[in-house]
Amino acid sequence: MADALHYLELTALAAHLKAREISALEVTRAQLDRIDSIDRDLGSYVHVMAETAMAEAEAADADIAQGRYRGPLHGVPIALKDLFWTEGIPTAAGTTLHRDFRPSADATVVRRLKNAGAVILGKVQLTEGAYADHHPLVKPPKNPWNASYWPGISSSGSAVATAAGLCFGSLGSDTGGSIRWPCAANGLTGLKPSWGRVSRHGTFELAATLDHVGPIGRSAADVGALLGVIAGHDPNDPTSLVDPVPDYLAAAAQDVRGCGSASIPPGTATTWTLRPSACWRTPSMPSARLAPTPLMSDFPTSRRRSPTGRRTVRWKLRSLMRRPIPLARMSMVRSSPPCSRPAALYLLSTIRRSCCGGWRYAAG
């Protein structure tokens, strides 16, 4: 198994660890040796957490031996995109400005990984601020299949490390393709979850209303195992969904025959309903709805102008409270009742989060 160990799927490794056919300590040591051997050329890791990784692996072995198995990530080595806060570990988000920033707490997704018993190998490279290109002083990671091929952006380090067998899965973020493109470029499976499905608390922001935290793995099952751990409501992120988290790992094993797809007709002048007979659905999602997109000119404003503009804002918010968010524009998936979050709630939660999160909070 040693020769093929680093290319095992996450779920396959989890089965071996659960059966105690291999130890988390042995796997972690092999991963660290491989990182030391080949990542000097690939450049996927920006910070390797060897000491803490070995301690976490040792603790995982002890728990599993005593029957305290926590699930499919227990003892599995994972890598983190270097924009997730990791307590005491430099978190630069691909910049030079924040290279000395050491968070005082873990991001919600990092905490959930640790609670699930995952072994955090280290932080992996990304483009500057998770945007379009790497900082001139930051070495971009190389595609492990061909150094002349594009590694993708911005979760390039996450994808390169996973594809090269330098971890068994990783976390990335996707604003405009930053999970999907690196996975396509490196031959992996990745998922941009529904907006709000995964907490962004403790994550450097690129665009608050478009950022998604998601998993990268070697199969749909691997992605399902990761998503099942990091998904769920977080009171520290007012934009996170309160919907229950389904069993993604079990869903990945289901037969897709009989499933279909649906398209939304162009134009948003009326509300369209995609009926169950016309589209694939789950028991918790009876239908999908597309609400008309309100334009700024549609918002009623006060006829009496106010120097502070407070009355105008109050009238606009009062109108927004009666308007649902346009599903197609917000990339959100809602369960029953569909598209039920008022636009004003979304607006206010975004303002609240912008005042205390992301770059401004990290810089302070």
Coordinates of C-alpha atoms in Angstrom, one line a residue, residues 40-188:
R40 CA 10.1 22.3 -3.4
D41 CA 9.6 22.2 -7.1
L42 CA 5.8 22.3 -7.2
G43 CA 5.4 25.1 -4.6
S44 CA 1.9 24.3 -3.4
Y45 CA 2.5 24.7 0.3
V46 CA 3.3 28.1 1.8
H47 CA 3.5 26.8 5.4
V48 CA 3.9 23.2 6.5
M49 CA 2.6 22.5 10.0
A50 CA 4.6 19.3 10.6
E51 CA 4.8 19.4 14.4
T52 CA 1.1 20.0 15.0
A53 CA 0.2 17.5 12.2
M54 CA 2.1 14.7 13.9
A55 CA 0.5 15.6 17.2
E56 CA -3.0 15.5 15.7
A57 CA -2.2 12.2 14.0
E58 CA -1.1 10.6 17.2
A59 CA -4.2 11.8 19.0
A60 CA -6.4 10.4 16.2
D61 CA -4.7 7.0 16.5
A62 CA -5.4 7.0 20.2
D63 CA -9.0 7.9 19.8
I64 CA -9.6 5.3 17.1
A65 CA -7.9 2.6 19.1
Q66 CA -10.3 3.4 22.0
G67 CA -13.4 3.3 19.9
R68 CA -13.9 7.0 19.6
Y69 CA -14.1 7.2 15.8
R70 CA -15.4 10.6 14.7
G71 CA -16.1 9.9 11.1
P72 CA -14.5 9.8 7.6
L73 CA -12.1 12.7 8.2
H74 CA -10.7 11.2 11.4
G75 CA -6.9 10.9 11.0
V76 CA -7.0 12.1 7.4
P77 CA -4.4 14.6 6.3
I78 CA -6.0 17.8 4.8
A79 CA -4.6 21.0 3.4
L80 CA -6.0 24.5 3.8
K81 CA -6.0 27.4 1.4
D82 CA -4.0 30.2 3.0
L83 CA -7.0 32.5 3.5
F84 CA -8.6 30.5 6.3
W85 CA -7.7 31.7 9.8
T86 CA -5.6 29.2 11.6
E87 CA -4.8 30.0 15.2
G88 CA -1.2 31.0 15.6
I89 CA -0.2 30.2 12.0
P90 CA 0.7 32.8 9.5
T91 CA -2.3 33.5 7.2
A92 CA -1.4 35.8 4.3
A93 CA -4.1 35.2 1.7
G94 CA -1.5 35.3 -1.0
T95 CA -0.3 38.8 -0.1
T96 CA 2.9 40.2 1.3
L97 CA 0.9 42.7 3.3
H98 CA -0.5 40.1 5.7
R99 CA 2.4 37.7 5.7
D100 CA 3.0 38.4 9.4
F101 CA -0.6 38.1 10.4
R102 CA -1.2 35.3 12.9
P103 CA -4.9 34.8 13.8
S104 CA -5.9 34.5 17.4
A105 CA -8.6 31.9 16.5
D106 CA -9.5 29.3 13.9
A107 CA -12.0 30.0 11.1
T108 CA -15.2 28.1 11.6
V109 CA -14.4 25.6 8.8
V110 CA -10.9 24.9 10.3
R111 CA -12.5 24.4 13.7
R112 CA -15.0 21.9 12.3
L113 CA -12.2 20.0 10.5
K114 CA -10.3 19.7 13.8
N115 CA -13.4 18.7 15.7
A116 CA -13.9 15.9 13.1
G117 CA -10.4 14.7 13.8
A118 CA -8.7 15.8 10.6
V119 CA -5.0 16.2 10.5
I120 CA -4.1 19.7 9.2
L121 CA -0.9 19.4 7.1
G122 CA -0.5 23.1 6.4
K123 CA -1.5 26.1 4.4
V124 CA -1.3 26.1 0.6
Q125 CA -0.7 28.9 -1.9
L126 CA -3.2 31.1 -3.7
T127 CA -3.4 34.1 -5.9
E128 CA -3.0 37.5 -4.3
G129 CA -6.1 38.2 -2.2
A130 CA -7.8 35.2 -4.0
Y131 CA -8.1 37.4 -7.1
A132 CA -6.8 37.0 -10.6
D133 CA -3.0 36.5 -10.3
H134 CA -0.2 35.7 -7.9
H135 CA 1.8 38.5 -6.2
P136 CA 5.0 39.2 -8.1
L137 CA 7.0 38.1 -5.0
V138 CA 5.0 34.9 -4.5
K139 CA 6.0 31.8 -6.5
P140 CA 2.9 30.3 -8.3
P141 CA 2.4 26.5 -7.8
K142 CA 3.0 24.2 -10.8
N143 CA 0.6 21.8 -12.3
P144 CA 1.9 18.4 -11.2
W145 CA 1.0 16.7 -14.5
N146 CA 2.9 19.1 -16.7
A147 CA 4.7 22.2 -15.4
S148 CA 3.8 24.1 -18.6
Y149 CA 0.1 23.6 -18.0
W150 CA -2.1 26.1 -16.1
P151 CA -2.6 25.2 -12.4
G152 CA -5.8 27.3 -12.2
I153 CA -6.7 30.2 -9.9
S154 CA -7.1 31.1 -7.1
S155 CA -7.3 27.8 -5.2
S156 CA -4.3 26.6 -7.3
G157 CA -2.3 25.5 -4.3
S158 CA -5.2 23.4 -2.9
A159 CA -5.7 21.6 -6.3
V160 CA -2.0 21.1 -6.9
A161 CA -1.4 19.6 -3.4
T162 CA -4.4 17.3 -3.8
A163 CA -3.5 16.2 -7.3
A164 CA 0.2 15.6 -6.5
G165 CA -0.7 13.4 -3.5
L166 CA 0.5 15.9 -0.9
C167 CA -2.8 15.7 1.0
F168 CA -6.0 13.6 0.7
G169 CA -8.3 16.6 0.3
S170 CA -8.3 20.3 0.7
L171 CA -10.4 23.4 1.2
G172 CA -10.6 26.2 -1.3
S173 CA -12.8 29.1 -2.0
D174 CA -14.8 30.1 -5.1
T175 CA -15.9 33.6 -6.1
G176 CA -15.7 33.3 -9.9
G177 CA -14.4 29.8 -10.5
S178 CA -11.6 29.5 -8.0
I179 CA -12.5 25.9 -7.0
R180 CA -13.9 24.8 -10.4
W181 CA -11.0 26.0 -12.6
P182 CA -8.2 24.5 -10.5
C183 CA -10.0 21.2 -10.3
A184 CA -10.5 21.1 -14.0
A185 CA -6.9 22.0 -14.6
N186 CA -5.5 19.3 -12.3
G187 CA -8.0 16.5 -12.9
L188 CA -9.9 16.7 -9.6

